[in-house]
mmCIF file of C-alpha atoms in Angstrom:
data_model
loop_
_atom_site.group_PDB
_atom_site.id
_atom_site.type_symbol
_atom_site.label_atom_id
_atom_site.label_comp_id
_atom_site.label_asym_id
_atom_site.label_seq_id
_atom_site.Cartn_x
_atom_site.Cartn_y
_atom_site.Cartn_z
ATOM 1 C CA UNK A 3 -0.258 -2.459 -16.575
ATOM 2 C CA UNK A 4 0.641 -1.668 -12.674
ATOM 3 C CA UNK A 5 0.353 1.788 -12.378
ATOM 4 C CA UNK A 6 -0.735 1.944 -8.323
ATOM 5 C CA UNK A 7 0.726 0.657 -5.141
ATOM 6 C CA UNK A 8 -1.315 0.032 -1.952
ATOM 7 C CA UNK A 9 0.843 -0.524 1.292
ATOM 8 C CA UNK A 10 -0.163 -1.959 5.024
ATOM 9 C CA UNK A 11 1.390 0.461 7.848
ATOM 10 C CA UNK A 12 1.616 -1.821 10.987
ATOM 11 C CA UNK A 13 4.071 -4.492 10.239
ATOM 12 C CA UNK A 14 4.858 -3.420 6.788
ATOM 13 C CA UNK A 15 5.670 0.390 7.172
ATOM 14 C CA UNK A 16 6.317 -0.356 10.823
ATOM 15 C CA UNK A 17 9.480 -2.585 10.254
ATOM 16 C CA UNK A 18 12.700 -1.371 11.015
ATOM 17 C CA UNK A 19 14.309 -1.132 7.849
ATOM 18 C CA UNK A 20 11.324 1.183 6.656
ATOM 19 C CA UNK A 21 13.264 3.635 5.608
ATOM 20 C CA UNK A 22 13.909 2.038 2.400
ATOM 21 C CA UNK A 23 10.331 1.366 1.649
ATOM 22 C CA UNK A 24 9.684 5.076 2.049
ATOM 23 C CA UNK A 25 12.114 5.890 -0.424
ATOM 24 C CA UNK A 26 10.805 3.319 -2.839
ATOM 25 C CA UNK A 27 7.471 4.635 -2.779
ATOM 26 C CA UNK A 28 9.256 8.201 -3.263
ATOM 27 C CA UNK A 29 10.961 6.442 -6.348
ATOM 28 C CA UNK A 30 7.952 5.012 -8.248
ATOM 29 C CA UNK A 31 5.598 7.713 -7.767
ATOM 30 C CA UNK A 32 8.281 10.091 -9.440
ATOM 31 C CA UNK A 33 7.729 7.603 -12.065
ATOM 32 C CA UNK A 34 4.125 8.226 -11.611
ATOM 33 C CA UNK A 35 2.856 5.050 -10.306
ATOM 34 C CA UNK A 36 -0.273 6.364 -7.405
ATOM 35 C CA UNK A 37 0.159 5.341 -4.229
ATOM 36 C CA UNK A 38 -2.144 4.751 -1.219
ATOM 37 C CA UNK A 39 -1.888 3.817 2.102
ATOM 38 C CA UNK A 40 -4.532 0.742 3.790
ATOM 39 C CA UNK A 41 -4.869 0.316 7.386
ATOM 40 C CA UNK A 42 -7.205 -1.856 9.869
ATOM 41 C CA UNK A 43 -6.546 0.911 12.000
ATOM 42 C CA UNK A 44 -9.104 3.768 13.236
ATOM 43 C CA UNK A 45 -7.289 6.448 12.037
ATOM 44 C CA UNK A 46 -4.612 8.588 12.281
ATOM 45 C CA UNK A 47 -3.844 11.768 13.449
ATOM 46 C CA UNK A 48 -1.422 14.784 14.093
ATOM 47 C CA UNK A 49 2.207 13.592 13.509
ATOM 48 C CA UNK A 50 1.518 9.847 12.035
ATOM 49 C CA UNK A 51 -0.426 11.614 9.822
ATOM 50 C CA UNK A 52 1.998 14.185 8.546
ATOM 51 C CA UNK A 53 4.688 12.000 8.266
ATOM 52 C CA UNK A 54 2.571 9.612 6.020
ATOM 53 C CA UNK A 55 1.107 12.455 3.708
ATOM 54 C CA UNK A 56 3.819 13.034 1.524
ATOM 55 C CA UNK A 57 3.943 9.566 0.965
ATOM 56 C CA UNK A 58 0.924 8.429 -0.061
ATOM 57 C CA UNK A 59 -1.936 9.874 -3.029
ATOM 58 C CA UNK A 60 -5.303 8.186 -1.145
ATOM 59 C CA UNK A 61 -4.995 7.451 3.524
ATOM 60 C CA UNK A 62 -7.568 4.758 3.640
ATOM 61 C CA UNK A 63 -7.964 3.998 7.394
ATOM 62 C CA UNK A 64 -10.935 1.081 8.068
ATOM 63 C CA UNK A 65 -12.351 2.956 11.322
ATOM 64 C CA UNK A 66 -12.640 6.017 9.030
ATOM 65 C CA UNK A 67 -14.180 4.221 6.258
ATOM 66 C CA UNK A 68 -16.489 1.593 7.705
ATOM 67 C CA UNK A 69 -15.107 -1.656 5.910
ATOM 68 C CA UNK A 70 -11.504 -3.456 7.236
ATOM 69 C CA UNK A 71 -9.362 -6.167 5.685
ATOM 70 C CA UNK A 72 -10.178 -8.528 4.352
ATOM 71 C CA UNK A 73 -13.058 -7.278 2.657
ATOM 72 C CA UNK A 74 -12.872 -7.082 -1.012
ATOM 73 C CA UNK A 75 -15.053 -3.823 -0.373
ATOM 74 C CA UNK A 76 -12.210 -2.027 1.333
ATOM 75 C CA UNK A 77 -9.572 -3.302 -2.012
ATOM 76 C CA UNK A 78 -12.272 -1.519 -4.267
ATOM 77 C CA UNK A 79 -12.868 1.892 -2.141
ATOM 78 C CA UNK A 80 -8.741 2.048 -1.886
ATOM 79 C CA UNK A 81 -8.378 1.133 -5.882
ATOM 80 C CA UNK A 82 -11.098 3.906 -6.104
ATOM 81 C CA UNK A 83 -9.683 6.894 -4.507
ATOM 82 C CA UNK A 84 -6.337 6.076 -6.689
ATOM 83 C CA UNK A 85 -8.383 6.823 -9.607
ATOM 84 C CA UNK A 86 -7.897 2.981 -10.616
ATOM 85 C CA UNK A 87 -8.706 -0.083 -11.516
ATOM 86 C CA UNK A 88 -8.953 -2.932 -9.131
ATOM 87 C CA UNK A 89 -6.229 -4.674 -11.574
ATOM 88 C CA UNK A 90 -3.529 -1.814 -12.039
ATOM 89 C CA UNK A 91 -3.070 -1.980 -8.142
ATOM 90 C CA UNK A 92 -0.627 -4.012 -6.218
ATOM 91 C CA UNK A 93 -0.872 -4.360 -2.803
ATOM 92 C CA UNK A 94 1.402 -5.086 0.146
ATOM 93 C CA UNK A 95 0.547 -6.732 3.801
ATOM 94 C CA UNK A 96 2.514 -8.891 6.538
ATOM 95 C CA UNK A 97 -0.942 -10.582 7.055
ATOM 96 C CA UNK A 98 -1.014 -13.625 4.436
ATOM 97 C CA UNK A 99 -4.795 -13.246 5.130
ATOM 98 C CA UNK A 100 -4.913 -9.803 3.635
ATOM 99 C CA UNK A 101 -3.112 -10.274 0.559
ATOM 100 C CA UNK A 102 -5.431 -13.298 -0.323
ATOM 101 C CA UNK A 103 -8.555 -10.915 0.368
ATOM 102 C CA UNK A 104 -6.581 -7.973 -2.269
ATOM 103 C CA UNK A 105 -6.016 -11.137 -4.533
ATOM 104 C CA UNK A 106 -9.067 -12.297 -4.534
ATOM 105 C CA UNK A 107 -10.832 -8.923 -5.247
ATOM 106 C CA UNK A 108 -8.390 -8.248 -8.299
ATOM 107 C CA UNK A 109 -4.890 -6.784 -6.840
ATOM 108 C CA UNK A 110 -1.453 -8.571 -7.447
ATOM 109 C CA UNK A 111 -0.630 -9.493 -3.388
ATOM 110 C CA UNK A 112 3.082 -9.441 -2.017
ATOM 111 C CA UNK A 113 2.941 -11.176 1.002
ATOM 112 C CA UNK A 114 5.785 -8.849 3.215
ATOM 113 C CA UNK A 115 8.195 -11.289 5.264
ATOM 114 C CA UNK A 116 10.925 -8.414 5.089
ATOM 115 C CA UNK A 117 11.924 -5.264 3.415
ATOM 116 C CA UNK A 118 14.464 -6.721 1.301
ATOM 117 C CA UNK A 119 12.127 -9.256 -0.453
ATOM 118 C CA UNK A 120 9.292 -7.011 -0.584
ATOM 119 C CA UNK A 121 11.694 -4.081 -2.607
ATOM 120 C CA UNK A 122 13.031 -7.147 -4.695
ATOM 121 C CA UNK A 123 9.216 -7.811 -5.459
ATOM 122 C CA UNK A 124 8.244 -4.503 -6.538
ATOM 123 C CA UNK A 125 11.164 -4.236 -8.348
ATOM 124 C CA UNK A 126 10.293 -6.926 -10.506
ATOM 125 C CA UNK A 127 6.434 -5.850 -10.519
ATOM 126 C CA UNK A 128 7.017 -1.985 -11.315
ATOM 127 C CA UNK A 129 10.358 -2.772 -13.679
ATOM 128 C CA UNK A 130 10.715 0.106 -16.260
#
């Protein structure tokens, strides 16, 4: 059973019709699906930061935590501070690359083209 969701920020979170990823995420964790953020990036700070919060159960930044995508280490460390299995967690990137590396260590991978396919995806992933 799928009970977390792991998103990318940059190109994923980034896009322009965002928006309605953010209130998906709102959505299934009212449902009480976990969610995390997973970024390549250093870190993130001040208003990034507090904008993503309320979002988001686990912030897993790669510069803060020492491993980056694709490493199956980072997919375990993320699945981790959901309280998770490896399995249980679905995980979305822009970066084909990514979502075979969250594959291959055990996730379900939705490669994100746009925000429309990815929502019809985890609509079919999370369905009640």
């Amino acid at each position: 059973m799928l009970r977390g969701l792991v998103l990318d920020y940059a190109g994923v979170l980034t896009d322009p019709d965002a928006d309605a990823l953010f209130q998906a995420v709102d959505l299934l964790r009212d449902r009480g699906i976990r969610t995390a953020l997973l970024s390549n990036a250093p870190g993130a700070a001040g208003p990034t930061r507090r904008r993503l919060d309320p979002f988001f159960d686990a912030l897993v930044f790669s510069g803060e935590v020492g491993v980056a995508k694709p490493d199956e280490r980072v997919f375990l460390l993320t699945a981790d501070r959901l309280g998770l299995v490896i399995d249980q967690c679905v995980f979305v990137d822009d970066s084909a690359g990514n979502v075979r590396g969250a594959v291959a260590a055990g996730m379900v991978g939705v490669h994100h083209t746009s925000v429309n396919s990815t929502l019809l995806e985890l609509d079919v992933l999370f369905s009640a």
